[in-house]
Coordinates of C-alpha atoms and ligand atoms in Angstrom, one line a residue:
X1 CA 156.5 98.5 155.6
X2 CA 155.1 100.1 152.9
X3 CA 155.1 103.9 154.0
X4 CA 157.9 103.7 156.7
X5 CA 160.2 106.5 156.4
X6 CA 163.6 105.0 155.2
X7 CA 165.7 107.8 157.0
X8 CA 167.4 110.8 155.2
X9 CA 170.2 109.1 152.8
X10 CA 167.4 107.2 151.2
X11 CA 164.7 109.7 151.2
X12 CA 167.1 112.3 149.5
X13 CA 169.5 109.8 147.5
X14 CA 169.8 111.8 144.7
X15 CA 171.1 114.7 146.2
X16 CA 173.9 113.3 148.5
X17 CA 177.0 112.5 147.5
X18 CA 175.8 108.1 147.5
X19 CA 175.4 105.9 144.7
X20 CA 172.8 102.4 144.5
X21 CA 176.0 100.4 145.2
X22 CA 176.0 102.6 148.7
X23 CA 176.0 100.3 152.0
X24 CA 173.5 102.8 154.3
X25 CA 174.2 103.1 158.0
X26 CA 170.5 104.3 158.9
X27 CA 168.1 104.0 162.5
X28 CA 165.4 105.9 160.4
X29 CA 166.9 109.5 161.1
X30 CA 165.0 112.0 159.9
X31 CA 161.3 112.7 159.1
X32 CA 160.9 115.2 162.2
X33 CA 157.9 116.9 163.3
X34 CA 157.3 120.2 161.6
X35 CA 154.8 121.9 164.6
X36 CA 153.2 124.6 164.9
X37 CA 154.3 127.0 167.9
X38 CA 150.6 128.4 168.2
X39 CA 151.9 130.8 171.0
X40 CA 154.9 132.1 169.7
X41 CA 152.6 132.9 166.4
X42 CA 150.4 134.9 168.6
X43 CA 153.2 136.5 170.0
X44 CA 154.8 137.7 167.1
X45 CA 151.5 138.0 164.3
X46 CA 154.1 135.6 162.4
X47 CA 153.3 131.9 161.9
X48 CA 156.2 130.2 164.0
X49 CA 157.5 126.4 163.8
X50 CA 159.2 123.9 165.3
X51 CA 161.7 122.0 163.4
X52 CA 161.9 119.3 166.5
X53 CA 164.8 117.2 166.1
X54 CA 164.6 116.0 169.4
X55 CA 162.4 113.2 167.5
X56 CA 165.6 112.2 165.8
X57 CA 166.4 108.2 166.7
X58 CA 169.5 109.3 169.4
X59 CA 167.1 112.6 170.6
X60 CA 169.1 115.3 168.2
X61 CA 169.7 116.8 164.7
X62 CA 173.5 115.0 165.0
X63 CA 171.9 111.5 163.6
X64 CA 171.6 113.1 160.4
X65 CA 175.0 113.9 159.7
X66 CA 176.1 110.9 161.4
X67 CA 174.2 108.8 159.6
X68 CA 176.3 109.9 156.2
X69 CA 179.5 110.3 158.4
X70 CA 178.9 106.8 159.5
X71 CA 178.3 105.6 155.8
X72 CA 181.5 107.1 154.7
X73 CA 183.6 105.2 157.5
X74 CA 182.1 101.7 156.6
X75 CA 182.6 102.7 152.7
X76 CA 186.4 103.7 153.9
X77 CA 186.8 100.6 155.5
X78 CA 187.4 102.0 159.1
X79 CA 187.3 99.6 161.7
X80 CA 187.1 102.4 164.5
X81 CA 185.1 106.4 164.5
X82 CA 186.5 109.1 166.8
X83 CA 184.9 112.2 167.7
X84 CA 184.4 115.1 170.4
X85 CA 181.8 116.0 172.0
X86 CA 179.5 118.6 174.0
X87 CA 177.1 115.4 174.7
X88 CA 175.3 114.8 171.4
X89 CA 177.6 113.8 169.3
X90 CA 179.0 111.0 171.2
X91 CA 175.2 109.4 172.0
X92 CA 174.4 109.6 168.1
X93 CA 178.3 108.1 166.9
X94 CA 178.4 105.5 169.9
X95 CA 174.7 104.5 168.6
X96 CA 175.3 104.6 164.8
X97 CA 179.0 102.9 165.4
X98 CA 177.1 100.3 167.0
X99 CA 174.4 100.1 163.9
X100 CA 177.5 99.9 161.7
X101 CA 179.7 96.8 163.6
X102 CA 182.6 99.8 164.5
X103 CA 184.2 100.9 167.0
X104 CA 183.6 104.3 168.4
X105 CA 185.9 106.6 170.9
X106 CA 184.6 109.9 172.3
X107 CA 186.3 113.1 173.5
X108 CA 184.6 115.0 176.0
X109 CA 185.5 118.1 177.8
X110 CA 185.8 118.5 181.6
X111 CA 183.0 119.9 183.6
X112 CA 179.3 118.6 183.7
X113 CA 178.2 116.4 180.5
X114 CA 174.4 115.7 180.4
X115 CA 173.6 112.3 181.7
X116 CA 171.4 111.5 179.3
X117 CA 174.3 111.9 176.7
X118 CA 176.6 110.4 178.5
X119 CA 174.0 107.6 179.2
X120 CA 173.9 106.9 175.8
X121 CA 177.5 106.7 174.4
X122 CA 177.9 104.3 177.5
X123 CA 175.0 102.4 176.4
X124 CA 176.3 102.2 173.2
X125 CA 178.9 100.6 174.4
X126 CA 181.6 103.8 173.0
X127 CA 185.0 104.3 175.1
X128 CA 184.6 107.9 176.6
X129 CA 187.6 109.9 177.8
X130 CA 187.2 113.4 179.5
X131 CA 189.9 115.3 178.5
X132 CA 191.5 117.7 180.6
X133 CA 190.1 120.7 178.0
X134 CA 187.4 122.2 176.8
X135 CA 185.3 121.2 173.5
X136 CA 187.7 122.9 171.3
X137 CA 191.1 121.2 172.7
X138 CA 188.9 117.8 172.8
X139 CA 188.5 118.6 168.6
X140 CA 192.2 119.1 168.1
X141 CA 192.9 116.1 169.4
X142 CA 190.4 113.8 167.5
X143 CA 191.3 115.8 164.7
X144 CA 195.0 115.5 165.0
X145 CA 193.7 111.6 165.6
X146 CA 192.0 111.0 162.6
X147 CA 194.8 112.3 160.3
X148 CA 197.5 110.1 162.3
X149 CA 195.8 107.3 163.7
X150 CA 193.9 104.3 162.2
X151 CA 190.8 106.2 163.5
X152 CA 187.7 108.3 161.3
X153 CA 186.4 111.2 162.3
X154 CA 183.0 111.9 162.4
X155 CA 182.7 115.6 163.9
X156 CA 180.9 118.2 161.4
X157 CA 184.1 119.4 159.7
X158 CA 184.0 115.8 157.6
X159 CA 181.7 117.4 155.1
X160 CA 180.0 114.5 155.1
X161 CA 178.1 115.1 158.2
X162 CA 177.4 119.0 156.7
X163 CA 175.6 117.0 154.0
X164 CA 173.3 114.9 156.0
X165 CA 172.6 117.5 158.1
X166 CA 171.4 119.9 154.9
X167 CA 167.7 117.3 154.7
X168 CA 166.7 119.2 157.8
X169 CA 165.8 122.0 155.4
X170 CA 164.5 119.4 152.4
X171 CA 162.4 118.7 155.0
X172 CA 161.0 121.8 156.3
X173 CA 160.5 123.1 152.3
X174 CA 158.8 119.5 151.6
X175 CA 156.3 119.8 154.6
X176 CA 155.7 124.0 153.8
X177 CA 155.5 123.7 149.6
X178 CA 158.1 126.5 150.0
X179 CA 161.1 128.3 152.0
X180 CA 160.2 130.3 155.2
X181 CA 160.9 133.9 155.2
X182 CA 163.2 133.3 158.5
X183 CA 164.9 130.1 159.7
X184 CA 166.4 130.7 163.6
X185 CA 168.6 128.2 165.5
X186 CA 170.9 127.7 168.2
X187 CA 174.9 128.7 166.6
X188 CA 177.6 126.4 168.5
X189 CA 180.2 124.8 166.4
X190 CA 177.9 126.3 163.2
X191 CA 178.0 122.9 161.2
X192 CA 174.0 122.8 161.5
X193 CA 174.0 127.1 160.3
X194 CA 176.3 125.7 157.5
X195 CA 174.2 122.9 156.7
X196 CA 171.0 124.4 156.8
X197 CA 171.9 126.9 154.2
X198 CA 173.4 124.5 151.9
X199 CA 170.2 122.8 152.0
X200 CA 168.0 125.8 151.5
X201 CA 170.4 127.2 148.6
X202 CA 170.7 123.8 146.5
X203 CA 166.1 123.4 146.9
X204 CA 166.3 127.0 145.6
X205 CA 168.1 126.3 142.1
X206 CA 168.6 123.4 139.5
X207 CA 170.5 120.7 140.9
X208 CA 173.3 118.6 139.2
X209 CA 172.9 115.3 140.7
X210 CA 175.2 112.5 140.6
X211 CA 172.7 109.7 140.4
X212 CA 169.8 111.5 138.9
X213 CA 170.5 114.1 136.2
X214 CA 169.7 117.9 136.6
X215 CA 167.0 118.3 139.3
X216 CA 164.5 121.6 139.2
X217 CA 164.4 124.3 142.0
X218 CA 162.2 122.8 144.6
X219 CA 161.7 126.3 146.4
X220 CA 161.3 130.4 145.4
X221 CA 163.2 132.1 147.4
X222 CA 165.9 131.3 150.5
X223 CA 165.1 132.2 154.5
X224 CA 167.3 135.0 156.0
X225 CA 169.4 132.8 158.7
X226 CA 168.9 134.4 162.2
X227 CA 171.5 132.4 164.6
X228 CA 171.8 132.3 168.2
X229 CA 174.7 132.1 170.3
X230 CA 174.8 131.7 174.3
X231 CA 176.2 135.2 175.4
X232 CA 179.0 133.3 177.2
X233 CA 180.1 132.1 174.3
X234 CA 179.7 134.1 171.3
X235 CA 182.5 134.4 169.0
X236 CA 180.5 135.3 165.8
X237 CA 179.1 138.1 167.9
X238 CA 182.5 139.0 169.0
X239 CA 184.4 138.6 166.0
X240 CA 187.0 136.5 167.0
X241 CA 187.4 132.8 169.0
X242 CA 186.3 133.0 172.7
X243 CA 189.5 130.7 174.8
X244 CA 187.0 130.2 178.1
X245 CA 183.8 129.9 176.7
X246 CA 180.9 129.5 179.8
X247 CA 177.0 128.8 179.6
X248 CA 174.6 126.7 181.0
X249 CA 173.5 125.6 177.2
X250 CA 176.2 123.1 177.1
X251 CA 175.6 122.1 173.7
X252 CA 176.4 125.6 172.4
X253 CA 179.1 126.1 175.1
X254 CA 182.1 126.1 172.2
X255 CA 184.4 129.0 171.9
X256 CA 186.0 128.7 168.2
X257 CA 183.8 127.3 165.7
X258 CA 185.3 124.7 163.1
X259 CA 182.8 125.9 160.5
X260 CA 183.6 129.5 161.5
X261 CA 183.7 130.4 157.3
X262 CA 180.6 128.9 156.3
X263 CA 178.9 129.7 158.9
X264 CA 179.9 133.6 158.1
X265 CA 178.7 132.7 154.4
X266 CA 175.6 131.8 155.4
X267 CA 174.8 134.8 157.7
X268 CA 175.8 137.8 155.1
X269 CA 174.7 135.6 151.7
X270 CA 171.1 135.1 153.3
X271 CA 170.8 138.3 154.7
X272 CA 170.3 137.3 158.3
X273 CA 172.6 137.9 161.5
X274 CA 174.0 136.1 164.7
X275 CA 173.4 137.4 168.2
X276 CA 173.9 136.3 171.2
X277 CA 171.0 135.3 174.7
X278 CA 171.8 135.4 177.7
X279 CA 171.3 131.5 180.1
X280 CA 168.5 133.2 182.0
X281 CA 166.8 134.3 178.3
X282 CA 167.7 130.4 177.4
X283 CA 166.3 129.2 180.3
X284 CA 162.9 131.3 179.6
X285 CA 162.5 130.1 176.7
X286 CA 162.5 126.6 177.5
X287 CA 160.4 126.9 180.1
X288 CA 157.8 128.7 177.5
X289 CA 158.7 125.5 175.0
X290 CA 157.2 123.4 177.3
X291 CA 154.8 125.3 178.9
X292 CA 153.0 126.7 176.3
X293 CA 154.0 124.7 173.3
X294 CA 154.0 121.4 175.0
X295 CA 157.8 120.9 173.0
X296 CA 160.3 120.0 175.6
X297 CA 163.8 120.2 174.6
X298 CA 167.2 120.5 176.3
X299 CA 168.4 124.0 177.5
X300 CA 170.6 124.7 174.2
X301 CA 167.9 123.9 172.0
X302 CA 165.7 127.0 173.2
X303 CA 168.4 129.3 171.9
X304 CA 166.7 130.4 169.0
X305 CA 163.4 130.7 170.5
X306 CA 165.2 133.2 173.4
X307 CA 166.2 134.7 170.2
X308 CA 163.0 135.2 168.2
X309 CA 161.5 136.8 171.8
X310 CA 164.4 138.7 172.3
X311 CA 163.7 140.1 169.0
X312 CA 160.7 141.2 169.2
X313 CA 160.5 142.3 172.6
X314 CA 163.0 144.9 170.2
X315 CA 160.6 144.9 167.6
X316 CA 162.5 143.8 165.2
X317 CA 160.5 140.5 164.1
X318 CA 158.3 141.3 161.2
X319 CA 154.7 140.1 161.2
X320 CA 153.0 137.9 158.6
X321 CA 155.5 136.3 157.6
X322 CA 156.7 132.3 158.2
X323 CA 159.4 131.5 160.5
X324 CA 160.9 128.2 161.5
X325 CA 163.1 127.5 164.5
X326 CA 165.3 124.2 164.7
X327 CA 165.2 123.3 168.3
X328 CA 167.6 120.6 168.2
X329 CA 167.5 118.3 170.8
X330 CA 165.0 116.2 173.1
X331 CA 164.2 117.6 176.9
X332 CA 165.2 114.0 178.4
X333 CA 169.2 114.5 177.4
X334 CA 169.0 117.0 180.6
X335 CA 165.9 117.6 182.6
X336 CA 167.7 118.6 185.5
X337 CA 166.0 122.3 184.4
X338 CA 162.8 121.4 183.7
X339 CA 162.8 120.5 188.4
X340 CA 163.9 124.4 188.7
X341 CA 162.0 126.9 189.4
X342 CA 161.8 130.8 188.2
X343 CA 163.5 131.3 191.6
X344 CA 166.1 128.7 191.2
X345 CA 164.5 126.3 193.8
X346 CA 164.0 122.8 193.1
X347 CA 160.5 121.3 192.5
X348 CA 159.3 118.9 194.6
X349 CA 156.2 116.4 194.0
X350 CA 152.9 117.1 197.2
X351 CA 152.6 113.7 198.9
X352 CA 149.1 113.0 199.5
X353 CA 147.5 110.3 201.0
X354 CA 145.9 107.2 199.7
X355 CA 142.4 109.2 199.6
X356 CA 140.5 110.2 196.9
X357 CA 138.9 113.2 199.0
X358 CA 142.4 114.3 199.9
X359 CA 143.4 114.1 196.2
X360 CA 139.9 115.7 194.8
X361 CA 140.6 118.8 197.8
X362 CA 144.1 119.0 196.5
X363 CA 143.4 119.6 192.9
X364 CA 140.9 122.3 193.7
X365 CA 137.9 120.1 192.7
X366 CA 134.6 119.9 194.2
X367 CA 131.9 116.8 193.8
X368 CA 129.0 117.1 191.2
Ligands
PLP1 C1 175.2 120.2 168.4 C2 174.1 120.9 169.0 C3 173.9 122.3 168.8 C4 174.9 123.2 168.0 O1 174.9 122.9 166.6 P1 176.2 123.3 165.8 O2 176.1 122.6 164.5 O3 177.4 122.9 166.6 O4 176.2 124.8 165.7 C5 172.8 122.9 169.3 N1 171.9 122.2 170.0 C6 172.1 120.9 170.2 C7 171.0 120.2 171.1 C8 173.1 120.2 169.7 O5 173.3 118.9 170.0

């Protein structure tokens, strides 16, 4: 197993907060796909990528904070992990709860959860409750758990998720040989905004590491963060927490942010903004994700590809320069929207017959 990628605490030891004596909770996290979006790049006269995290082992960016989440409630001696969840969250702690012999309990809001997700955290074996609530009353209570119960929390404001989550952008400097010029993603609880800064500003500059001494500046410069909210539920764009929040994107569907502060920081120090797209620009852009990328991802991941096309339909992207978009989670966790159509109607499969002259007259072909 010579050249098997050992998933992200491994691969970046020396700048997480682990030591040799560290007992990893891993499934090989990590390592994603950096593609090129060849359409998008003719679009915009920019090259484009896809950070696609859907590759991850539970199908999102979550496994990499949960991984180091996970790590820290076996090195705390917890016997049982809470958290709450849009969907993703739960699949990735029911799945690494189960890699790491703990139990895991699950918070989820009422209203539709993805089946896939839910799939999983079942699968897992995790003990789901829907709570009467959205996201952000399911967080007060696992929060409000965790400091009063013999329970852990692994939701993104234990920093020990924010640091897992900060590889994504190792990564994407690793696989370029620098920073982009632009990173966009999808903005919901803005742990991954947070983490993805972190990342970029600590490649950018010397680092003091625990394990490994002073480390140099892997990159020359820092992307300008461009975050997407869904318009439904945009607090940053508003300016203040949203009580009902409402989109389609139910991974981004969260009204007040827990890293509301460095998610701010990261926005203003790197120059770059958060706006809002609507569901039907969300929906468009995942139905150009997998039409003409061939990338297919779940309806919250194609926020920050609605973005980028919103932006320069506005001509307000610049050209020439390297962008990369995180879409952050796999098509499978909710492919109820991939059977829509444009006009709302479901797609239905033609039934032919048994007959290859049928078939051959149905696909337009004629014989040679
Ligand atoms: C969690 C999640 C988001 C939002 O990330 P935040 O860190 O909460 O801003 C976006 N897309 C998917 C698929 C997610 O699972």
């Amino acid at each position: 197993m010579a050249h098997q990628w050992r998933g992200v605490i491994r691969e970046y030891a020396d700048r997480l907060p682990v030591t040799e004596a560290t007992k990893v909770i891993t499934l090989g996290e990590g390592g994603t796909p950096l593609v090129l979006a060849q359409k998008l790049s003719e679009l915009t006269g920019s090259t484009v990528y896809l950070k696609v995290e859907g590759m991850n082992p539970t199908g999102s960016f979550k496994d990499r904070g949960m991984t180091m989440a996970m790590t820290a409630a076996v090195e705390a001696g917890a016997k049982a992990v809470v958290c709450a969840s849009t969907g993703n969250t739960s699949a990735s702690a029911a799945a690494y709860a189960t890699a790491a012999g703990l139990k895991c309990a699950v918070l989820v809001p009422e209203g539709k959860i993805s089946m896939g997700k839910l799939s999983q955290a079942i699968a897992h074996g995790a003990t789901l409750l829907q709570v009467d609530g959205n996201f952000d009353n399911c967080l007060d209570i696992a929060r409000k758990l965790g400091e009063s119960y013999p329970v852990f929390l692994v939701n993104s404001v234990n920093p020990a998720r924010i640091q897992g989550q900060k590889t994504g952008a190792f990564e994407i400097v690793d696989a370029l040989g620098d920073a982009p010029d632009i990173h966009v993603l999808p903005v919901g609880n803005a742990g991954n905004i947070s983490a993805y800064w972190k990342g970029y500003k600590e490649y950018s500059a010397p680092f003091e590491s625990a394990t490994a001494g002073t480390l140099p500046a892997v990159s020359t410069k820092t992307p300008a963060m461009w975050g997407f909210q869904a318009a439904g539920a945009a607090p940053f764009v508003a300016g203040h927490p949203i009580t009902e929040p409402d989109t389609i994107a139910t991974a981004i569907r969260i009204g007040n942010p827990a890293s509301w502060d460095t998610a701010i920081a990261a926005r203003d120090e790197s120059g770059g903004f958060i706006d809002a797209v609507t569901d039907e620009e969300i929906l468009d852009a995942h139905r150009w994700l997998s039409a003409k990328e061939g990338v297919f991802v779940e309806p919250g991941s194609a926020a920050g590809v609605a973005g980028l096309i919103k932006k320069h339909a506005a001509g307000e992207v610049p050209t020439g320069k390297t962008i990369v978009i995180t879409v952050t989670g796999h098509g499978l966790k909710d492919p109820q929207w991939a059977l829509r159509t444009e006009d709302g109607s479901e797609v239905q499969p033609v039934k032919v017959p048994n007959d290859v002259v049928t078939v051959a007259s149905e696909l337009g072909l004629e014989e040679n």
